[in-house]
Amino acid sequence: MTLTQNSRQRRRQWLRRGAAAVALAAVLGGIAAPAALAAPASAAAVAPASATARGTLISVTPLDTLGREQVSAALAAFGFDTGTVRYGVTAHRLTYATVDPHGRPTTATGLLVLPRGGPHRLDLVSDTHGTLATRDDAPSGGAGYNRLTPYLHASAGRAVAAPDYLGLGGGPGSHPYMDTRSSVTASVDMLKAARTAAGRLGRPVTRDVYATGFSQGGQVAMALGRELSRGRDGFRLRALAPMAGPYDLTGSEIPAIGDGRVAPVSAVFYLSYFLTAQNRLHPLYKDPAEVFRAPYAQAVEGLFDGSHREQDIVAALPATPQELLTPEWAENIRDPHGALREVLAANDGACDWKPAAPVRLYTGAADTDVPIANTRACAADLARHGVRAKVVDQGPGADHFTTAVRSAPQAVRWFDSIR
């Protein structure tokens, strides 16, 4: 198959992903609407007088109420193993106080999911999502695929905190894509808000946190684990189960984009998003035309304003990085230097620490979005600290999204086994 054929196939896969999200919204909307209308009014608004401290809960809005069979149906429709589904779930959008990448006060939103059954006092799962360019695709936004793994974990009997991150869902501003530090602060503060909200909803949580996440969220989960391990926020990290994360931008992900191991259409999407988002935080370029070829230079920044669907972004961009980037920036991707190298280094190192909790790294050998080299690099970083993480390779047939579908139920079972 030629590069052009590969690119066309990948473009069709991205477009089908958007169609799948619409289909899931219909499934969840159809089964959840009657119960959501019956949600108790007392849960609809929980607001403190002041929202200045990080993690302060501002409001709670009920979203879904699903029975056990409904959860199973939604998961099974996308190929998830439903053997761990024990309970129905209730889902709530939280709005809470946090800080932006510069440390200034702001707000963010996220999804809190509680099981309809199980122990009164619940352990807490942090489930951090993968790359999203559309605000409403965030877990607490419109019903879609990013609610699936939170529902999976909650239906097994744990509370789940799924942050939208900054600038997605109902949060103001632009999303600082792949800014590890602000993703971690938003995730920690979501855990704090979830602890408050769960208590007010009659399902208090323990201090134990099980951290998982997919793709971008896998990298966030590892960095979040490091923050929680410092013991400053009243939580105890019990286990880490990230899936297919870009843990090694400098040594694995960017080289794979440069040599074609990342599918060209995916590479175009990720590069465009990363460079435009990071340029808002760091001076990578003054004019988009320095980085992007015409006619894309005029449009690329506007495509990532949170209002465009992923399939529309892909359709508006070229099929290969060679068509996207100027010669100077194509070379900069092949051999990062200057400001780009500094930005990559600042967002690396998520695995460069010593977890006291057990770690499993889930990956897929056929992943052409986040190649398996990222997971191997993470395992090597942990090994240098004396930590032997189990690497779970979903095999040669597992692409990026198949890895998530196979790995998430395995992570649930693994969490069940930890006492």
CSV table of C-alpha atoms in Angstrom, one decimal:
chain,number,residue,atom,x,y,z
A,1,MET,CA,0.0,0.0,0.0
A,2,THR,CA,1.4,3.4,-1.0
A,3,LEU,CA,1.8,6.4,1.4
A,4,THR,CA,-1.1,8.1,-0.4
A,5,GLN,CA,-3.3,5.0,0.0
A,6,ASN,CA,-2.4,4.8,3.7
A,7,SER,CA,-3.2,8.4,4.2
A,8,ARG,CA,-6.6,8.1,2.5
A,9,GLN,CA,-7.4,5.0,4.6
A,10,ARG,CA,-6.4,6.8,7.8
A,11,ARG,CA,-8.5,9.9,6.9
A,12,ARG,CA,-11.5,7.6,6.4
A,13,GLN,CA,-10.8,6.1,9.9
A,14,TRP,CA,-10.8,9.6,11.5
A,15,LEU,CA,-14.1,10.4,9.7
A,16,ARG,CA,-15.6,7.1,10.9
A,17,ARG,CA,-14.5,7.9,14.5
A,18,GLY,CA,-16.6,11.1,14.3
A,19,ALA,CA,-19.5,9.0,13.0
A,20,ALA,CA,-19.1,6.6,15.9
A,21,ALA,CA,-19.2,9.4,18.4
A,22,VAL,CA,-22.5,10.5,16.9
A,23,ALA,CA,-23.8,7.0,17.0
A,24,LEU,CA,-22.9,6.6,20.7
A,25,ALA,CA,-24.5,9.9,21.5
A,26,ALA,CA,-27.7,8.5,20.1
A,27,VAL,CA,-27.4,5.3,22.1
A,28,LEU,CA,-26.7,7.0,25.4
A,29,GLY,CA,-29.2,9.8,24.7
A,30,GLY,CA,-31.9,7.3,23.9
A,31,ILE,CA,-31.4,5.1,27.0
A,32,ALA,CA,-30.6,7.9,29.5
A,33,ALA,CA,-33.1,10.6,28.7
A,34,PRO,CA,-36.0,9.4,30.8
A,35,ALA,CA,-33.9,8.8,33.9
A,36,ALA,CA,-32.1,12.1,33.5
A,37,LEU,CA,-35.4,13.9,33.4
A,38,ALA,CA,-36.2,12.2,36.7
A,39,ALA,CA,-33.0,13.3,38.4
A,40,PRO,CA,-33.6,14.8,41.8
A,41,ALA,CA,-33.6,18.6,41.8
A,42,SER,CA,-31.6,18.7,45.0
A,43,ALA,CA,-28.5,17.4,43.2
A,44,ALA,CA,-28.7,20.0,40.4
A,45,ALA,CA,-26.9,22.8,42.0
A,46,VAL,CA,-24.3,22.5,44.7
A,47,ALA,CA,-22.4,25.8,45.0
A,48,PRO,CA,-20.2,27.3,47.8
A,49,ALA,CA,-20.2,31.0,48.6
A,50,SER,CA,-16.6,31.3,47.4
A,51,ALA,CA,-14.6,29.4,44.7
A,52,THR,CA,-11.1,30.7,45.3
A,53,ALA,CA,-9.2,27.7,46.5
A,54,ARG,CA,-8.0,25.1,44.0
A,55,GLY,CA,-10.4,22.2,43.8
A,56,THR,CA,-13.3,24.1,45.3
A,57,LEU,CA,-16.6,22.7,44.0
A,58,ILE,CA,-18.7,25.3,42.3
A,59,SER,CA,-21.6,23.3,40.9
A,60,VAL,CA,-23.0,19.8,40.2
A,61,THR,CA,-25.3,19.1,37.3
A,62,PRO,CA,-26.9,15.7,36.8
A,63,LEU,CA,-26.4,14.2,33.3
A,64,ASP,CA,-27.2,10.5,33.1
A,65,THR,CA,-28.8,7.7,35.1
A,66,LEU,CA,-28.3,4.3,33.6
A,67,GLY,CA,-29.2,0.8,34.7
A,68,ARG,CA,-26.8,-2.1,34.6
A,69,GLU,CA,-28.2,-3.4,31.4
A,70,GLN,CA,-28.0,0.0,29.8
A,71,VAL,CA,-24.4,0.4,30.7
A,72,SER,CA,-23.6,-3.0,29.3
A,73,ALA,CA,-25.4,-2.2,26.1
A,74,ALA,CA,-23.5,1.0,25.6
A,75,LEU,CA,-20.2,-0.6,26.2
A,76,ALA,CA,-20.9,-3.7,24.2
A,77,ALA,CA,-21.9,-1.6,21.2
A,78,PHE,CA,-18.2,-0.5,21.0
A,79,GLY,CA,-16.7,-3.9,21.6
A,80,PHE,CA,-15.9,-3.6,25.3
A,81,ASP,CA,-15.8,-6.7,27.5
A,82,THR,CA,-18.8,-6.1,29.9
A,83,GLY,CA,-17.9,-8.9,32.4
A,84,THR,CA,-17.1,-6.4,35.1
A,85,VAL,CA,-20.3,-4.4,34.9
A,86,ARG,CA,-22.1,-5.0,38.2
A,87,TYR,CA,-24.1,-1.8,38.7
A,88,GLY,CA,-25.9,1.0,37.0
A,89,VAL,CA,-24.4,4.5,37.2
A,90,THR,CA,-25.2,8.1,37.7
A,91,ALA,CA,-23.2,10.8,36.0
A,92,HIS,CA,-22.7,14.4,37.0
A,93,ARG,CA,-20.9,17.4,35.5
A,94,LEU,CA,-18.8,19.2,38.1
A,95,THR,CA,-17.6,22.8,37.7
A,96,TYR,CA,-14.6,23.6,40.0
A,97,ALA,CA,-11.9,26.1,40.7
A,98,THR,CA,-8.4,25.5,39.4
A,99,VAL,CA,-5.5,27.4,37.8
A,100,ASP,CA,-4.4,28.0,34.2
A,101,PRO,CA,-0.9,27.2,32.8
A,102,HIS,CA,0.4,30.4,34.3
A,103,GLY,CA,-1.0,29.7,37.8
A,104,ARG,CA,-3.9,32.2,37.5
A,105,PRO,CA,-7.3,31.3,38.9
A,106,THR,CA,-9.8,29.8,36.4
A,107,THR,CA,-12.5,27.1,36.3
A,108,ALA,CA,-12.8,23.7,34.7
A,109,THR,CA,-15.3,21.0,34.3
A,110,GLY,CA,-15.3,17.2,34.6
A,111,LEU,CA,-17.4,14.1,34.9
A,112,LEU,CA,-18.2,12.4,38.2
A,113,VAL,CA,-19.7,8.9,37.8
A,114,LEU,CA,-21.0,7.0,40.8
A,115,PRO,CA,-22.2,3.4,40.9
A,116,ARG,CA,-25.8,2.7,41.7
A,117,GLY,CA,-24.9,0.1,44.4
A,118,GLY,CA,-21.8,-1.3,46.0
A,119,PRO,CA,-20.1,-0.1,49.2
A,120,HIS,CA,-21.3,3.1,50.8
A,121,ARG,CA,-17.7,4.5,50.8
A,122,LEU,CA,-16.1,4.3,47.4
A,123,ASP,CA,-12.5,4.2,46.2
A,124,LEU,CA,-11.8,6.7,43.5
A,125,VAL,CA,-10.6,6.2,39.9
A,126,SER,CA,-9.0,9.1,38.0
A,127,ASP,CA,-9.7,8.5,34.3
A,128,THR,CA,-7.9,11.0,32.0
A,129,HIS,CA,-9.1,11.2,28.4
A,130,GLY,CA,-7.2,11.2,25.1
A,131,THR,CA,-6.7,13.9,22.5
A,132,LEU,CA,-9.9,16.0,21.9
A,133,ALA,CA,-10.2,19.1,19.8
A,134,THR,CA,-13.9,19.7,20.3
A,135,ARG,CA,-15.2,21.2,23.6
A,136,ASP,CA,-18.4,19.1,23.6
A,137,ASP,CA,-16.5,15.8,23.1
A,138,ALA,CA,-15.1,16.1,26.7
A,139,PRO,CA,-16.4,13.6,29.2
A,140,SER,CA,-18.9,16.1,30.8
A,141,GLY,CA,-19.9,17.5,27.4
A,142,GLY,CA,-22.4,15.8,25.1
A,143,ALA,CA,-23.0,12.1,25.4
A,144,GLY,CA,-20.2,10.3,23.5
A,145,TYR,CA,-17.3,7.8,23.6
A,146,ASN,CA,-15.4,9.7,26.3
A,147,ARG,CA,-18.0,8.6,28.8
A,148,LEU,CA,-17.5,4.9,28.1
A,149,THR,CA,-14.4,4.1,30.3
A,150,PRO,CA,-15.7,6.2,33.2
A,151,TYR,CA,-19.0,4.2,33.0
A,152,LEU,CA,-17.0,1.0,32.8
A,153,HIS,CA,-15.0,1.8,36.0
A,154,ALA,CA,-18.0,3.1,37.9
A,155,SER,CA,-20.1,0.1,37.0
A,156,ALA,CA,-17.5,-2.1,38.8
A,157,GLY,CA,-18.1,-0.2,42.0
A,158,ARG,CA,-15.8,2.8,42.2
A,159,ALA,CA,-16.4,6.5,41.9
A,160,VAL,CA,-14.8,8.0,38.8
A,161,ALA,CA,-13.4,11.5,38.3
A,162,ALA,CA,-12.8,12.2,34.6
A,163,PRO,CA,-11.5,15.8,34.1
A,164,ASP,CA,-12.2,17.6,30.9
A,165,TYR,CA,-8.9,19.5,31.3
A,166,LEU,CA,-8.6,23.2,30.7
A,167,GLY,CA,-10.5,24.8,27.8
A,168,LEU,CA,-12.7,21.7,27.1
A,169,GLY,CA,-16.2,20.9,28.3
A,170,GLY,CA,-17.4,24.1,30.1
A,171,GLY,CA,-14.0,25.5,30.9
A,172,PRO,CA,-13.0,29.0,29.5
A,173,GLY,CA,-10.3,29.7,27.0
A,174,SER,CA,-8.3,27.4,24.7
A,175,HIS,CA,-7.2,23.9,25.6
A,176,PRO,CA,-3.4,23.9,26.2
A,177,TYR,CA,-2.9,20.6,24.4
A,178,MET,CA,-0.2,18.4,25.8
A,179,ASP,CA,0.8,20.9,28.5
A,180,THR,CA,1.5,18.3,31.1
A,181,ARG,CA,1.7,20.5,34.1
A,182,SER,CA,-1.7,22.2,33.7
A,183,SER,CA,-3.3,18.8,32.8
A,184,VAL,CA,-2.1,17.5,36.1
A,185,THR,CA,-3.3,20.5,38.1
A,186,ALA,CA,-6.7,20.2,36.5
A,187,SER,CA,-6.8,16.5,37.3
A,188,VAL,CA,-5.8,16.9,40.9
A,189,ASP,CA,-8.3,19.6,41.4
A,190,MET,CA,-11.0,17.5,39.8
A,191,LEU,CA,-10.2,14.8,42.4
A,192,LYS,CA,-10.7,17.3,45.1
A,193,ALA,CA,-14.0,18.6,43.7
A,194,ALA,CA,-15.2,15.0,43.1
A,195,ARG,CA,-14.4,14.2,46.8
A,196,THR,CA,-16.6,17.1,47.9
A,197,ALA,CA,-19.4,16.3,45.4
A,198,ALA,CA,-19.5,12.6,46.1
A,199,GLY,CA,-19.8,13.3,49.8
A,200,ARG,CA,-22.7,15.7,49.2
A,201,LEU,CA,-24.4,13.2,47.0
A,202,GLY,CA,-24.3,10.6,49.8
A,203,ARG,CA,-21.4,8.5,48.4
A,204,PRO,CA,-18.3,9.6,50.2
A,205,VAL,CA,-14.9,8.4,48.8
A,206,THR,CA,-11.8,7.0,50.5
A,207,ARG,CA,-8.4,8.5,50.0
A,208,ASP,CA,-7.4,5.7,47.6
A,209,VAL,CA,-7.0,6.7,44.0
A,210,TYR,CA,-6.5,4.3,41.0
A,211,ALA,CA,-5.1,6.3,38.1
A,212,THR,CA,-5.7,5.3,34.5
A,213,GLY,CA,-6.1,7.1,31.2
A,214,PHE,CA,-5.7,6.7,27.4
A,215,SER,CA,-3.4,8.3,24.8
A,216,GLN,CA,-2.8,11.9,26.0
A,217,GLY,CA,-4.6,10.7,29.2
A,218,GLY,CA,-2.1,7.9,29.6
A,219,GLN,CA,0.7,10.4,29.8
A,220,VAL,CA,-1.4,12.6,32.2
A,221,ALA,CA,-2.1,9.6,34.4
A,222,MET,CA,1.6,8.9,34.9
A,223,ALA,CA,2.3,12.5,35.7
A,224,LEU,CA,-0.7,12.7,38.0
A,225,GLY,CA,0.6,9.6,39.8
A,226,ARG,CA,3.8,11.4,40.5
A,227,GLU,CA,1.9,14.4,41.9
A,228,LEU,CA,-0.3,12.2,44.1
A,229,SER,CA,2.7,10.3,45.4
A,230,ARG,CA,3.9,13.4,47.1
A,231,GLY,CA,1.0,13.1,49.5
A,232,ARG,CA,0.0,16.8,49.6
A,233,ASP,CA,-3.7,16.5,48.7
A,234,GLY,CA,-5.0,13.9,51.1
A,235,PHE,CA,-5.0,11.1,48.5
A,236,ARG,CA,-3.1,7.8,48.3
A,237,LEU,CA,-2.1,6.4,44.9
A,238,ARG,CA,-3.0,2.7,44.9
A,239,ALA,CA,-2.3,1.7,41.3
A,240,LEU,CA,-1.3,3.1,37.9
A,241,ALA,CA,-2.8,1.7,34.6
A,242,PRO,CA,-2.1,4.1,31.7
A,243,MET,CA,-2.9,3.0,28.2
A,244,ALA,CA,-1.0,3.9,25.0
A,245,GLY,CA,0.4,7.2,26.3
A,246,PRO,CA,2.9,9.5,24.5
A,247,TYR,CA,5.3,9.4,27.4
A,248,ASP,CA,8.4,10.0,25.4
A,249,LEU,CA,7.9,12.9,23.0
A,250,THR,CA,11.5,13.6,22.3
A,251,GLY,CA,12.8,10.0,21.9
A,252,SER,CA,9.8,8.1,20.6
A,253,GLU,CA,6.7,10.1,19.4
A,254,ILE,CA,8.3,12.9,17.4
A,255,PRO,CA,10.8,10.5,15.7
A,256,ALA,CA,7.9,8.2,14.8
A,257,ILE,CA,6.1,11.2,13.3
A,258,GLY,CA,9.2,12.0,11.3
A,259,ASP,CA,9.8,8.5,9.9
A,260,GLY,CA,6.2,7.5,9.2
A,261,ARG,CA,5.5,5.1,12.1
A,262,VAL,CA,2.8,7.4,13.0
A,263,ALA,CA,0.1,7.3,10.3
A,264,PRO,CA,0.5,10.5,8.2
A,265,VAL,CA,-3.1,11.8,8.7
A,266,SER,CA,-2.7,11.3,12.4
A,267,ALA,CA,0.7,13.0,12.4
A,268,VAL,CA,-0.8,16.0,10.6
A,269,PHE,CA,-3.6,16.3,13.2
A,270,TYR,CA,-1.3,15.9,16.2
A,271,LEU,CA,1.4,18.2,14.9
A,272,SER,CA,-1.1,21.0,14.0
A,273,TYR,CA,-2.7,20.8,17.4
A,274,PHE,CA,0.5,20.5,19.4
A,275,LEU,CA,2.3,23.4,17.6
A,276,THR,CA,-0.6,25.8,17.7
A,277,ALA,CA,-1.5,25.1,21.3
A,278,GLN,CA,2.1,25.2,22.6
A,279,ASN,CA,2.7,28.4,20.7
A,280,ARG,CA,0.2,30.1,23.0
A,281,LEU,CA,2.4,29.2,25.9
A,282,HIS,CA,5.9,29.3,24.4
A,283,PRO,CA,7.3,31.4,21.5
A,284,LEU,CA,7.6,28.7,18.8
A,285,TYR,CA,6.8,31.1,16.0
A,286,LYS,CA,5.5,34.6,15.4
A,287,ASP,CA,3.6,33.9,12.2
A,288,PRO,CA,1.9,30.6,11.3
A,289,ALA,CA,3.4,30.9,7.8
A,290,GLU,CA,6.8,30.2,9.4
A,291,VAL,CA,5.6,26.7,10.2
A,292,PHE,CA,2.7,25.8,8.0
A,293,ARG,CA,2.6,25.9,4.2
A,294,ALA,CA,-0.1,27.9,2.3
A,295,PRO,CA,-3.0,27.6,2.3
A,296,TYR,CA,-3.0,25.9,5.7
A,297,ALA,CA,-1.1,28.7,7.5
A,298,GLN,CA,-4.1,31.0,7.3
A,299,ALA,CA,-6.6,28.5,8.7
A,300,VAL,CA,-4.8,26.1,11.1
A,301,GLU,CA,-5.0,28.1,14.3
A,302,GLY,CA,-8.7,28.7,13.9
A,303,LEU,CA,-9.4,25.0,13.4
A,304,PHE,CA,-8.3,24.3,17.0
A,305,ASP,CA,-10.6,26.8,18.7
A,306,GLY,CA,-12.7,24.1,20.3
A,307,SER,CA,-15.7,24.5,18.0
A,308,HIS,CA,-14.6,22.3,15.1
A,309,ARG,CA,-15.3,18.6,14.9
A,310,GLU,CA,-12.2,16.3,14.5
A,311,GLN,CA,-13.4,15.0,11.2
A,312,ASP,CA,-13.8,18.5,9.9
A,313,ILE,CA,-10.3,19.4,11.0
A,314,VAL,CA,-8.9,16.4,9.3
A,315,ALA,CA,-10.8,17.2,6.1
A,316,ALA,CA,-9.4,20.8,6.1
A,317,LEU,CA,-5.8,19.7,6.5
A,318,PRO,CA,-3.5,17.9,4.1
A,319,ALA,CA,-2.9,14.2,4.2
A,320,THR,CA,0.8,14.2,5.1
A,321,PRO,CA,3.2,16.3,7.2
A,322,GLN,CA,5.3,17.0,4.1
A,323,GLU,CA,2.3,18.9,2.7
A,324,LEU,CA,1.6,20.7,6.0
A,325,LEU,CA,5.0,22.0,7.1
A,326,THR,CA,7.5,24.4,5.6
A,327,PRO,CA,10.9,22.8,4.8
A,328,GLU,CA,12.5,24.5,7.8
A,329,TRP,CA,9.9,23.0,10.2
A,330,ALA,CA,9.9,19.6,8.5
A,331,GLU,CA,13.6,19.5,9.4
A,332,ASN,CA,12.9,20.8,12.9
A,333,ILE,CA,10.5,17.8,13.4
A,334,ARG,CA,13.1,15.4,12.1
A,335,ASP,CA,15.8,16.9,14.4
A,336,PRO,CA,14.2,19.1,17.1
A,337,HIS,CA,16.2,22.1,18.2
A,338,GLY,CA,15.8,25.5,19.8
A,339,ALA,CA,12.4,26.3,21.3
A,340,LEU,CA,10.7,23.1,20.0
A,341,ARG,CA,13.3,20.9,21.7
A,342,GLU,CA,12.7,22.8,25.0
A,343,VAL,CA,9.0,22.4,24.8
A,344,LEU,CA,9.3,18.7,24.1
A,345,ALA,CA,11.6,18.3,27.1
A,346,ALA,CA,9.3,20.3,29.4
A,347,ASN,CA,6.5,17.8,28.6
A,348,ASP,CA,8.6,14.6,28.8
A,349,GLY,CA,9.6,12.8,32.0
A,350,ALA,CA,6.2,11.5,33.1
A,351,CYS,CA,7.7,8.1,33.8
A,352,ASP,CA,11.0,9.4,35.3
A,353,TRP,CA,10.2,8.7,39.0
A,354,LYS,CA,9.7,5.9,41.4
A,355,PRO,CA,6.1,4.9,42.1
A,356,ALA,CA,5.4,3.1,45.4
A,357,ALA,CA,2.2,1.8,43.9
A,358,PRO,CA,2.1,-1.0,41.2
A,359,VAL,CA,2.2,0.0,37.6
A,360,ARG,CA,0.8,-1.7,34.4
A,361,LEU,CA,1.4,-0.2,31.1
A,362,TYR,CA,-1.1,-1.1,28.4
A,363,THR,CA,-0.1,-0.8,24.7
A,364,GLY,CA,-0.6,-2.2,21.2
A,365,ALA,CA,1.9,-3.4,18.7
A,366,ALA,CA,-0.1,-2.1,15.8
A,367,ASP,CA,-0.6,1.4,17.2
A,368,THR,CA,0.2,4.0,14.5
A,369,ASP,CA,-0.9,7.0,16.6
A,370,VAL,CA,1.2,6.4,19.7
A,371,PRO,CA,3.7,3.7,18.8
A,372,ILE,CA,4.7,1.1,21.3
A,373,ALA,CA,8.2,2.7,21.6
A,374,ASN,CA,6.6,5.2,24.0
A,375,THR,CA,5.6,2.5,26.4
A,376,ARG,CA,9.0,0.7,26.2
A,377,ALA,CA,10.7,4.0,27.0
A,378,CYS,CA,8.3,4.5,30.0
A,379,ALA,CA,9.1,1.0,31.3
A,380,ALA,CA,12.8,1.7,30.9
A,381,ASP,CA,12.5,5.0,32.8
A,382,LEU,CA,10.7,3.3,35.6
A,383,ALA,CA,13.3,0.4,35.6
A,384,ARG,CA,16.1,3.0,36.1
A,385,HIS,CA,14.3,3.8,39.4
A,386,GLY,CA,14.1,0.2,40.4
A,387,VAL,CA,10.4,-0.2,39.4
A,388,ARG,CA,9.4,-3.2,37.3
A,389,ALA,CA,6.2,-2.2,35.5
A,390,LYS,CA,4.3,-5.0,33.7
A,391,VAL,CA,3.9,-4.1,30.0
A,392,VAL,CA,0.6,-5.6,28.6
A,393,ASP,CA,0.9,-5.7,24.8
A,394,GLN,CA,-2.5,-6.2,23.2
A,395,GLY,CA,-0.8,-7.7,20.2
A,396,PRO,CA,-0.2,-7.2,16.5
A,397,GLY,CA,-3.8,-6.6,15.7
A,398,ALA,CA,-4.3,-3.8,18.3
A,399,ASP,CA,-4.2,-0.3,16.8
A,400,HIS,CA,-4.6,2.8,19.0
A,401,PHE,CA,-8.4,2.6,19.8
A,402,THR,CA,-8.5,-1.2,19.9
A,403,THR,CA,-5.8,-1.0,22.6
A,404,ALA,CA,-8.2,1.1,24.7
A,405,VAL,CA,-11.1,-1.2,24.1
A,406,ARG,CA,-9.1,-4.3,25.1
A,407,SER,CA,-7.1,-2.7,27.9
A,408,ALA,CA,-9.8,-0.8,29.9
A,409,PRO,CA,-11.7,-3.9,31.1
A,410,GLN,CA,-8.4,-5.6,32.0
A,411,ALA,CA,-7.4,-2.5,34.1
A,412,VAL,CA,-10.8,-2.8,35.9
A,413,ARG,CA,-10.1,-6.5,36.8
A,414,TRP,CA,-6.6,-5.6,37.9
A,415,PHE,CA,-7.9,-2.8,40.2
A,416,ASP,CA,-10.3,-5.4,41.6
A,417,SER,CA,-7.4,-7.6,42.5
A,418,ILE,CA,-5.5,-5.0,44.5
A,419,ARG,CA,-6.3,-5.0,48.2
